mmCIF file of C-alpha atoms in Angstrom:
data_model
loop_
_atom_site.group_PDB
_atom_site.id
_atom_site.type_symbol
_atom_site.label_atom_id
_atom_site.label_comp_id
_atom_site.label_asym_id
_atom_site.label_seq_id
_atom_site.Cartn_x
_atom_site.Cartn_y
_atom_site.Cartn_z
ATOM 1 C CA MET A 111 23.141 29.582 -49.374
ATOM 2 C CA PRO A 112 22.954 25.875 -50.150
ATOM 3 C CA ALA A 113 24.385 23.378 -47.705
ATOM 4 C CA THR A 114 27.099 22.076 -50.022
ATOM 5 C CA GLY A 115 30.816 22.065 -49.294
ATOM 6 C CA ASN A 116 33.139 19.266 -48.301
ATOM 7 C CA PRO A 117 31.556 16.926 -45.740
ATOM 8 C CA ASP A 118 34.626 14.628 -45.874
ATOM 9 C CA ASN A 119 36.945 17.300 -44.499
ATOM 10 C CA THR A 120 36.864 16.702 -40.742
ATOM 11 C CA VAL A 121 39.141 19.498 -39.519
ATOM 12 C CA PRO A 122 37.904 23.106 -39.112
ATOM 13 C CA ARG A 123 40.203 25.809 -40.393
ATOM 14 C CA PRO A 124 42.367 27.198 -37.533
ATOM 15 C CA GLY A 125 41.198 30.594 -36.361
ATOM 16 C CA ALA A 126 37.993 30.467 -38.393
ATOM 17 C CA GLY A 127 34.587 31.402 -37.111
ATOM 18 C CA LEU A 128 31.864 28.872 -36.428
ATOM 19 C CA LEU A 129 31.960 27.246 -39.846
ATOM 20 C CA ASP A 130 30.580 23.827 -40.685
ATOM 21 C CA ARG A 131 31.453 21.298 -43.397
ATOM 22 C CA PHE A 132 28.660 22.582 -45.650
ATOM 23 C CA GLY A 133 29.823 26.187 -45.878
ATOM 24 C CA ARG A 134 27.448 27.668 -43.317
ATOM 25 C CA GLN A 135 28.717 30.069 -40.657
ATOM 26 C CA ALA A 136 26.926 30.511 -37.325
ATOM 27 C CA THR A 137 26.679 34.142 -36.239
ATOM 28 C CA ASP A 138 23.487 33.919 -34.135
ATOM 29 C CA LEU A 139 24.257 32.696 -30.605
ATOM 30 C CA ARG A 140 21.444 31.340 -28.431
ATOM 31 C CA ILE A 141 22.262 30.653 -24.789
ATOM 32 C CA SER A 142 19.807 28.951 -22.469
ATOM 33 C CA LEU A 143 19.899 30.508 -19.007
ATOM 34 C CA THR A 144 17.890 27.760 -17.320
ATOM 35 C CA ASP A 145 15.977 24.580 -18.057
ATOM 36 C CA LYS A 146 13.238 25.559 -15.600
ATOM 37 C CA CYS A 147 9.883 26.946 -16.721
ATOM 38 C CA ASN A 148 6.723 28.097 -14.950
ATOM 39 C CA LEU A 149 4.448 26.780 -17.724
ATOM 40 C CA ARG A 150 3.873 23.190 -18.842
ATOM 41 C CA CYS A 151 3.035 23.593 -22.529
ATOM 42 C CA THR A 152 1.691 20.347 -23.957
ATOM 43 C CA TYR A 153 4.008 20.406 -26.990
ATOM 44 C CA CYS A 154 7.079 21.026 -24.826
ATOM 45 C CA MET A 155 7.008 19.117 -21.542
ATOM 46 C CA PRO A 156 4.896 16.695 -19.508
ATOM 47 C CA ALA A 157 2.339 17.935 -16.972
ATOM 48 C CA GLU A 158 4.570 16.995 -14.035
ATOM 49 C CA GLY A 159 7.513 18.922 -15.466
ATOM 50 C CA LEU A 160 11.020 17.565 -15.922
ATOM 51 C CA SER A 161 13.949 16.737 -13.667
ATOM 52 C CA TRP A 162 15.566 20.148 -13.315
ATOM 53 C CA LEU A 163 19.306 20.687 -13.256
ATOM 54 C CA ALA A 164 20.963 21.368 -9.910
ATOM 55 C CA LYS A 165 22.175 24.944 -9.435
ATOM 56 C CA ASN A 166 25.840 23.964 -9.672
ATOM 57 C CA GLN A 167 25.202 22.294 -13.039
ATOM 58 C CA VAL A 168 23.957 25.510 -14.624
ATOM 59 C CA LEU A 169 26.120 28.214 -16.191
ATOM 60 C CA THR A 170 26.833 31.063 -13.782
ATOM 61 C CA ALA A 171 26.422 34.692 -14.773
ATOM 62 C CA ALA A 172 30.193 35.033 -15.151
ATOM 63 C CA GLU A 173 30.378 31.914 -17.340
ATOM 64 C CA ILE A 174 27.566 33.164 -19.560
ATOM 65 C CA THR A 175 29.298 36.512 -19.945
ATOM 66 C CA ARG A 176 32.577 34.795 -20.787
ATOM 67 C CA LEU A 177 30.989 32.581 -23.444
ATOM 68 C CA VAL A 178 29.423 35.631 -25.081
ATOM 69 C CA ARG A 179 32.821 37.346 -25.006
ATOM 70 C CA ILE A 180 34.508 34.374 -26.666
ATOM 71 C CA GLY A 181 31.745 34.107 -29.252
ATOM 72 C CA VAL A 182 31.903 37.771 -30.192
ATOM 73 C CA SER A 183 35.653 38.347 -30.030
ATOM 74 C CA ARG A 184 36.911 35.055 -31.480
ATOM 75 C CA LEU A 185 34.133 33.317 -33.378
ATOM 76 C CA GLY A 186 32.193 35.963 -35.291
ATOM 77 C CA VAL A 187 28.972 36.033 -33.253
ATOM 78 C CA ARG A 188 26.926 39.082 -34.265
ATOM 79 C CA GLU A 189 23.696 38.661 -32.295
ATOM 80 C CA LEU A 190 22.611 37.025 -29.062
ATOM 81 C CA ARG A 191 19.337 35.452 -27.948
ATOM 82 C CA LEU A 192 18.782 34.511 -24.295
ATOM 83 C CA THR A 193 16.458 31.536 -23.961
ATOM 84 C CA GLY A 194 15.306 28.838 -21.549
ATOM 85 C CA GLY A 195 13.315 27.173 -20.128
ATOM 86 C CA GLU A 196 12.068 30.542 -19.011
ATOM 87 C CA PRO A 197 14.789 33.204 -18.616
ATOM 88 C CA LEU A 198 12.648 35.293 -16.268
ATOM 89 C CA VAL A 199 12.937 32.673 -13.533
ATOM 90 C CA ARG A 200 16.649 33.513 -13.149
ATOM 91 C CA ALA A 201 17.017 35.926 -10.264
ATOM 92 C CA ASP A 202 20.187 37.405 -11.795
ATOM 93 C CA LEU A 203 18.745 37.982 -15.277
ATOM 94 C CA VAL A 204 19.092 41.779 -15.137
ATOM 95 C CA GLU A 205 22.696 41.476 -13.941
ATOM 96 C CA ILE A 206 23.531 39.037 -16.766
ATOM 97 C CA ILE A 207 22.162 41.384 -19.415
ATOM 98 C CA SER A 208 23.882 44.393 -17.853
ATOM 99 C CA ALA A 209 27.246 42.604 -17.834
ATOM 100 C CA ILE A 210 26.883 41.562 -21.459
ATOM 101 C CA ARG A 211 25.847 45.045 -22.523
ATOM 102 C CA SER A 212 28.763 46.698 -20.727
ATOM 103 C CA GLU A 213 31.220 44.553 -22.721
ATOM 104 C CA HIS A 214 29.360 44.673 -26.043
ATOM 105 C CA PRO A 215 27.605 48.038 -26.457
ATOM 106 C CA GLY A 216 26.513 47.366 -30.042
ATOM 107 C CA LEU A 217 25.489 43.712 -29.780
ATOM 108 C CA PRO A 218 21.780 43.007 -30.418
ATOM 109 C CA VAL A 219 20.561 41.120 -27.326
ATOM 110 C CA SER A 220 17.085 39.620 -27.461
ATOM 111 C CA MET A 221 15.200 37.192 -25.233
ATOM 112 C CA THR A 222 12.588 34.501 -25.754
ATOM 113 C CA THR A 223 10.092 34.432 -22.895
ATOM 114 C CA ASN A 224 6.584 33.341 -21.970
ATOM 115 C CA ALA A 225 6.164 36.829 -20.406
ATOM 116 C CA VAL A 226 4.866 35.530 -17.071
ATOM 117 C CA GLY A 227 6.232 38.149 -14.666
ATOM 118 C CA LEU A 228 7.567 40.355 -17.464
ATOM 119 C CA ALA A 229 5.353 43.289 -16.476
ATOM 120 C CA LYS A 230 7.400 43.770 -13.302
ATOM 121 C CA LYS A 231 10.787 43.453 -15.009
ATOM 122 C CA ALA A 232 10.414 44.988 -18.476
ATOM 123 C CA ALA A 233 11.717 48.438 -17.509
ATOM 124 C CA ALA A 234 14.733 47.031 -15.667
ATOM 125 C CA LEU A 235 15.566 44.723 -18.576
ATOM 126 C CA LYS A 236 15.426 47.631 -21.010
ATOM 127 C CA ILE A 237 17.703 49.742 -18.811
ATOM 128 C CA ALA A 238 20.116 46.806 -18.469
ATOM 129 C CA GLY A 239 20.484 46.653 -22.233
ATOM 130 C CA LEU A 240 17.985 44.128 -23.570
ATOM 131 C CA THR A 241 17.167 45.053 -27.160
ATOM 132 C CA ARG A 242 13.877 43.270 -27.782
ATOM 133 C CA ILE A 243 11.798 40.210 -26.858
ATOM 134 C CA ASN A 244 10.039 37.256 -28.438
ATOM 135 C CA VAL A 245 6.980 36.082 -26.514
ATOM 136 C CA SER A 246 5.445 32.634 -26.819
ATOM 137 C CA LEU A 247 1.640 32.952 -26.912
ATOM 138 C CA ASP A 248 -0.678 30.419 -28.525
ATOM 139 C CA SER A 249 -4.137 31.655 -27.561
ATOM 140 C CA LEU A 250 -5.982 34.779 -26.451
ATOM 141 C CA HIS A 251 -8.732 32.755 -24.752
ATOM 142 C CA PRO A 252 -8.161 31.965 -21.062
ATOM 143 C CA GLY A 253 -9.584 28.448 -21.303
ATOM 144 C CA THR A 254 -7.549 27.473 -24.360
ATOM 145 C CA PHE A 255 -4.426 29.093 -22.937
ATOM 146 C CA ALA A 256 -4.830 27.066 -19.756
ATOM 147 C CA GLN A 257 -5.418 23.895 -21.756
ATOM 148 C CA LEU A 258 -2.225 24.401 -23.755
ATOM 149 C CA THR A 259 0.033 25.636 -20.936
ATOM 150 C CA ARG A 260 -1.620 23.873 -17.991
ATOM 151 C CA ARG A 261 -1.464 27.207 -16.142
ATOM 152 C CA PRO A 262 -4.031 30.073 -15.803
ATOM 153 C CA PHE A 263 -1.567 32.891 -16.517
ATOM 154 C CA LEU A 264 -2.929 34.524 -19.680
ATOM 155 C CA ASP A 265 -3.539 37.867 -17.942
ATOM 156 C CA GLN A 266 0.094 37.966 -16.819
ATOM 157 C CA VAL A 267 1.337 37.218 -20.327
ATOM 158 C CA LEU A 268 -0.769 39.973 -21.891
ATOM 159 C CA ALA A 269 0.317 42.419 -19.184
ATOM 160 C CA GLY A 270 3.930 41.513 -19.898
ATOM 161 C CA ILE A 271 3.500 42.159 -23.602
ATOM 162 C CA ASP A 272 1.884 45.536 -22.887
ATOM 163 C CA ALA A 273 4.783 46.419 -20.581
ATOM 164 C CA ALA A 274 7.337 45.459 -23.220
ATOM 165 C CA LEU A 275 5.611 47.645 -25.788
ATOM 166 C CA ALA A 276 5.397 50.567 -23.359
ATOM 167 C CA THR A 277 9.060 50.180 -22.385
ATOM 168 C CA GLY A 278 10.311 50.116 -25.963
ATOM 169 C CA LEU A 279 11.544 46.523 -26.176
ATOM 170 C CA ALA A 280 10.774 46.640 -29.862
ATOM 171 C CA PRO A 281 10.057 45.041 -32.114
ATOM 172 C CA VAL A 282 7.981 42.759 -29.923
ATOM 173 C CA LYS A 283 7.536 39.437 -31.681
ATOM 174 C CA VAL A 284 4.997 36.799 -30.702
ATOM 175 C CA ASN A 285 5.456 33.137 -31.566
ATOM 176 C CA ALA A 286 2.396 30.895 -31.798
ATOM 177 C CA VAL A 287 2.172 27.136 -32.293
ATOM 178 C CA LEU A 288 -1.130 25.967 -33.751
ATOM 179 C CA MET A 289 -2.467 22.650 -32.454
ATOM 180 C CA ARG A 290 -5.055 20.890 -34.551
ATOM 181 C CA GLY A 291 -8.511 21.038 -32.985
ATOM 182 C CA VAL A 292 -7.292 23.146 -30.074
ATOM 183 C CA ASN A 293 -6.313 26.637 -31.204
ATOM 184 C CA ASP A 294 -5.954 26.439 -34.981
ATOM 185 C CA ALA A 295 -9.258 28.241 -35.560
ATOM 186 C CA GLU A 296 -7.856 31.200 -33.623
ATOM 187 C CA ALA A 297 -5.178 31.986 -36.217
ATOM 188 C CA PRO A 298 -7.014 34.951 -37.824
ATOM 189 C CA ASP A 299 -7.909 36.387 -34.404
ATOM 190 C CA LEU A 300 -4.299 36.164 -33.250
ATOM 191 C CA LEU A 301 -3.161 38.002 -36.360
ATOM 192 C CA GLU A 302 -5.884 40.662 -35.952
ATOM 193 C CA TRP A 303 -4.757 41.244 -32.365
ATOM 194 C CA ALA A 304 -1.076 41.428 -33.317
ATOM 195 C CA LEU A 305 -1.643 43.848 -36.193
ATOM 196 C CA SER A 306 -3.648 46.176 -33.937
ATOM 197 C CA ARG A 307 -0.642 46.438 -31.591
ATOM 198 C CA GLN A 308 2.124 46.531 -34.222
ATOM 199 C CA ILE A 309 3.384 43.179 -32.963
ATOM 200 C CA GLU A 310 5.206 40.859 -35.358
ATOM 201 C CA LEU A 311 3.367 37.535 -35.202
ATOM 202 C CA ARG A 312 5.036 34.319 -36.363
ATOM 203 C CA PHE A 313 3.336 30.939 -36.554
ATOM 204 C CA ILE A 314 5.630 27.967 -35.950
ATOM 205 C CA GLU A 315 4.958 24.454 -37.167
ATOM 206 C CA GLN A 316 4.946 22.095 -34.208
ATOM 207 C CA MET A 317 8.231 20.181 -34.184
ATOM 208 C CA PRO A 318 8.995 16.704 -32.803
ATOM 209 C CA LEU A 319 10.719 18.066 -29.698
ATOM 210 C CA ASP A 320 8.009 17.340 -27.144
ATOM 211 C CA ALA A 321 8.982 15.538 -23.941
ATOM 212 C CA ASP A 322 6.167 13.002 -24.364
ATOM 213 C CA HIS A 323 7.299 12.106 -27.913
ATOM 214 C CA GLY A 324 3.690 12.311 -29.037
ATOM 215 C CA TRP A 325 4.272 14.379 -32.197
ATOM 216 C CA THR A 326 2.837 13.091 -35.460
ATOM 217 C CA ARG A 327 3.070 14.571 -38.926
ATOM 218 C CA ASP A 328 -0.674 14.177 -39.470
ATOM 219 C CA GLY A 329 -1.458 15.981 -36.228
ATOM 220 C CA MET A 330 0.639 19.017 -37.093
ATOM 221 C CA VAL A 331 -0.858 22.184 -38.599
ATOM 222 C CA THR A 332 1.337 22.867 -41.630
ATOM 223 C CA ALA A 333 2.507 26.187 -43.018
ATOM 224 C CA ALA A 334 0.182 25.761 -46.007
ATOM 225 C CA GLN A 335 -2.752 25.116 -43.693
ATOM 226 C CA THR A 336 -1.831 28.133 -41.587
ATOM 227 C CA LYS A 337 -1.809 30.360 -44.663
ATOM 228 C CA ALA A 338 -5.206 28.963 -45.653
ATOM 229 C CA LEU A 339 -6.616 29.761 -42.204
ATOM 230 C CA LEU A 340 -5.305 33.337 -42.354
ATOM 231 C CA SER A 341 -6.611 33.783 -45.894
ATOM 232 C CA THR A 342 -10.186 33.453 -44.663
ATOM 233 C CA ARG A 343 -9.833 37.030 -43.402
ATOM 234 C CA PHE A 344 -6.675 38.506 -44.939
ATOM 235 C CA GLU A 345 -4.759 38.626 -48.201
ATOM 236 C CA LEU A 346 -1.148 37.490 -47.916
ATOM 237 C CA ALA A 347 1.628 38.400 -50.353
ATOM 238 C CA PRO A 348 5.338 37.552 -50.105
ATOM 239 C CA ASP A 349 7.344 40.216 -48.289
ATOM 240 C CA PRO A 350 9.872 41.618 -50.796
ATOM 241 C CA ARG A 351 12.561 42.037 -48.132
ATOM 242 C CA ARG A 352 15.372 39.482 -48.112
ATOM 243 C CA ARG A 353 14.971 36.641 -45.645
ATOM 244 C CA ASP A 354 18.706 36.809 -44.861
ATOM 245 C CA GLY A 355 18.898 33.666 -42.739
ATOM 246 C CA ALA A 356 15.734 34.357 -40.729
ATOM 247 C CA PRO A 357 13.693 31.234 -39.919
ATOM 248 C CA ALA A 358 10.391 32.932 -40.709
ATOM 249 C CA GLU A 359 9.069 33.444 -44.224
ATOM 250 C CA ARG A 360 7.340 36.820 -44.063
ATOM 251 C CA PHE A 361 4.116 37.870 -45.781
ATOM 252 C CA GLU A 362 2.561 41.287 -46.224
ATOM 253 C CA VAL A 363 -0.972 41.429 -44.832
ATOM 254 C CA ARG A 364 -3.885 43.341 -46.349
ATOM 255 C CA ARG A 365 -7.673 43.268 -46.240
ATOM 256 C CA PRO A 366 -9.295 41.666 -49.285
ATOM 257 C CA GLY A 367 -9.832 44.350 -51.887
ATOM 258 C CA ASP A 368 -7.840 46.974 -49.950
ATOM 259 C CA ALA A 369 -4.307 47.942 -51.018
ATOM 260 C CA GLY A 370 -3.449 49.353 -47.607
ATOM 261 C CA LEU A 371 -0.675 47.444 -45.864
ATOM 262 C CA LEU A 372 -1.651 46.329 -42.355
ATOM 263 C CA GLY A 373 1.684 44.780 -41.427
ATOM 264 C CA THR A 374 3.442 41.465 -41.839
ATOM 265 C CA VAL A 375 3.148 37.928 -40.534
ATOM 266 C CA GLY A 376 5.778 35.223 -40.483
ATOM 267 C CA ILE A 377 5.497 31.456 -40.798
ATOM 268 C CA ILE A 378 8.300 29.177 -39.615
ATOM 269 C CA ALA A 379 7.905 25.939 -41.559
ATOM 270 C CA SER A 380 10.625 23.856 -39.922
ATOM 271 C CA VAL A 381 8.989 20.595 -40.974
ATOM 272 C CA THR A 382 7.389 21.125 -44.383
ATOM 273 C CA GLU A 383 9.634 23.858 -45.812
ATOM 274 C CA PRO A 384 12.951 23.510 -43.921
ATOM 275 C CA PHE A 385 15.542 26.257 -44.104
ATOM 276 C CA CYS A 386 18.519 24.243 -42.852
ATOM 277 C CA ALA A 387 20.675 25.235 -45.838
ATOM 278 C CA ASP A 388 20.880 28.794 -44.504
ATOM 279 C CA CYS A 389 20.979 28.068 -40.761
ATOM 280 C CA ARG A 390 23.204 30.520 -38.881
ATOM 281 C CA ARG A 391 22.524 29.465 -35.278
ATOM 282 C CA THR A 392 24.749 28.006 -32.579
ATOM 283 C CA ARG A 393 23.157 26.938 -29.304
ATOM 284 C CA ILE A 394 24.526 26.490 -25.801
ATOM 285 C CA THR A 395 22.376 24.699 -23.248
ATOM 286 C CA ALA A 396 21.914 25.828 -19.655
ATOM 287 C CA GLU A 397 24.659 23.447 -18.514
ATOM 288 C CA GLY A 398 27.127 24.738 -21.092
ATOM 289 C CA LYS A 399 26.887 22.224 -23.926
ATOM 290 C CA VAL A 400 27.061 23.195 -27.582
ATOM 291 C CA MET A 401 24.227 21.896 -29.744
ATOM 292 C CA SER A 402 25.193 22.537 -33.327
ATOM 293 C CA CYS A 403 21.663 21.707 -34.521
ATOM 294 C CA LEU A 404 18.346 21.950 -32.703
ATOM 295 C CA PHE A 405 17.707 18.307 -33.602
ATOM 296 C CA SER A 406 21.194 16.970 -32.958
ATOM 297 C CA ARG A 407 21.740 14.050 -30.615
ATOM 298 C CA GLU A 408 25.371 15.049 -30.070
ATOM 299 C CA GLU A 409 26.493 17.686 -27.567
ATOM 300 C CA THR A 410 29.895 19.186 -26.805
ATOM 301 C CA ASP A 411 30.707 20.270 -23.263
ATOM 302 C CA LEU A 412 32.186 23.720 -22.675
ATOM 303 C CA LEU A 413 31.362 24.053 -18.988
ATOM 304 C CA GLY A 414 34.035 21.531 -18.012
ATOM 305 C CA LEU A 415 36.621 23.608 -19.864
ATOM 306 C CA LEU A 416 35.439 26.831 -18.246
ATOM 307 C CA ARG A 417 35.734 25.321 -14.780
ATOM 308 C CA ALA A 418 39.080 23.640 -15.514
ATOM 309 C CA THR A 419 40.719 27.040 -16.072
ATOM 310 C CA ALA A 420 41.086 26.550 -19.817
ATOM 311 C CA ASP A 421 41.939 29.748 -21.638
ATOM 312 C CA ASP A 422 39.623 31.419 -24.129
ATOM 313 C CA ALA A 423 41.477 29.982 -27.114
ATOM 314 C CA GLU A 424 40.895 26.423 -25.895
ATOM 315 C CA VAL A 425 37.195 27.055 -25.350
ATOM 316 C CA ALA A 426 36.921 28.651 -28.787
ATOM 317 C CA ASP A 427 38.680 25.698 -30.419
ATOM 318 C CA ARG A 428 36.309 23.169 -28.872
ATOM 319 C CA TRP A 429 33.281 25.276 -29.791
ATOM 320 C CA ARG A 430 34.596 25.650 -33.337
ATOM 321 C CA ALA A 431 35.116 21.891 -33.649
ATOM 322 C CA ALA A 432 31.584 21.225 -32.379
ATOM 323 C CA MET A 433 30.085 23.444 -35.055
ATOM 324 C CA TRP A 434 32.300 21.974 -37.779
ATOM 325 C CA SER A 435 30.551 18.646 -37.125
ATOM 326 C CA LYS A 436 27.081 20.176 -37.529
ATOM 327 C CA PRO A 437 24.763 17.823 -39.473
ATOM 328 C CA LYS A 438 23.371 18.904 -42.802
ATOM 329 C CA ALA A 439 19.778 19.082 -41.579
ATOM 330 C CA HIS A 440 17.497 17.927 -38.759
ATOM 331 C CA GLY A 441 20.326 16.074 -37.021
ATOM 332 C CA MET A 442 20.957 13.960 -40.151
ATOM 333 C CA ASP A 443 22.586 14.202 -43.558
ATOM 334 C CA HIS A 444 19.261 15.182 -45.138
ATOM 335 C CA THR A 445 16.077 17.057 -44.268
ATOM 336 C CA GLY A 446 13.045 15.178 -43.088
ATOM 337 C CA LEU A 447 11.555 15.422 -39.599
ATOM 338 C CA ASP A 448 8.912 12.939 -40.678
ATOM 339 C CA SER A 449 11.351 10.537 -42.363
ATOM 340 C CA ALA A 450 11.766 6.969 -41.142
ATOM 341 C CA ASP A 451 15.358 7.512 -40.003
ATOM 342 C CA TYR A 452 14.700 10.647 -37.938
ATOM 343 C CA VAL A 453 15.432 10.022 -34.256
ATOM 344 C CA GLN A 454 14.078 12.590 -31.814
ATOM 345 C CA PRO A 455 16.653 14.068 -29.413
ATOM 346 C CA ASP A 456 16.384 13.021 -25.787
ATOM 347 C CA ARG A 457 15.958 16.656 -24.775
ATOM 348 C CA SER A 458 12.701 18.538 -25.199
ATOM 349 C CA MET A 459 12.688 22.121 -26.445
ATOM 350 C CA SER A 460 12.709 23.582 -22.912
ATOM 351 C CA ALA A 461 15.903 21.684 -22.090
ATOM 352 C CA ILE A 462 17.631 22.686 -25.343
ATOM 353 C CA GLY A 463 16.913 26.388 -25.542
ATOM 354 C CA GLY A 464 15.025 27.762 -28.556
#
């Protein structure tokens, strides 16, 4: 769906869902449960970490549940992703999921996690009503993993993935960011490992959302380069299924000269092949601010309304207005994360919520 429409019309239609000026409608809600994380990934945050939010600045379990209720009942939200930071560091994570599930029995509820500590919680999360998980994992080699995350927790991550598979949090998806000269040569091995476990692997182009603001276009491993790396061992063909708003372009995977289908792999080309025209996401940060675009420099506060005893209609109206003002692409009126007029948001990815 192309991002056309009427960008001069500055008033959202009363009672509408989360529409924007370009005809897109957000139905995929992503709520960050915390800005804290137990890893220090080089493309996400500095080695010393960030200045974490105080507890009273962060959405409570009841406020999270209420925002989901407003999104589903008033604004057309059809799926929910819990993000961070790292959601597993919230002590009340199971209770949050259970409360959401009790109100919305049919709502798909997924979670993005680094899987550190997941092995101990996977069963409880499944019972509470979590549908599936996405795990961030960039290397299967302990040394490279430690270099990228600045933590020696690879064994915990792999144990968490195994626990998720055993518990039935399926499909398990793994997201990998390739860094030039660090882990890019591992791409075929990562895919081999994922296929052997029926895990859906997606490679994500590194985006300019790092806390150190050290991203460069030349330093990024592109989608085309990723496909070339995978093609040294596998044959890739476009997946005939509709993309339907998904950020990943999927490919069927086979051995050279063998017609047998091994599985699929996805590539999220946010920089070189942007999919902004069909974006269906609305994000709320851990302190209750709407970010209409991952790259937006504007935020709209909902937490103040929640704590000022505003009713659900008022919260919905402010949320709707925030999404109406969503930029066309990459926080601007055009695509281009490597363009001269792109200005990186002050927040890093961990503080936004993926």
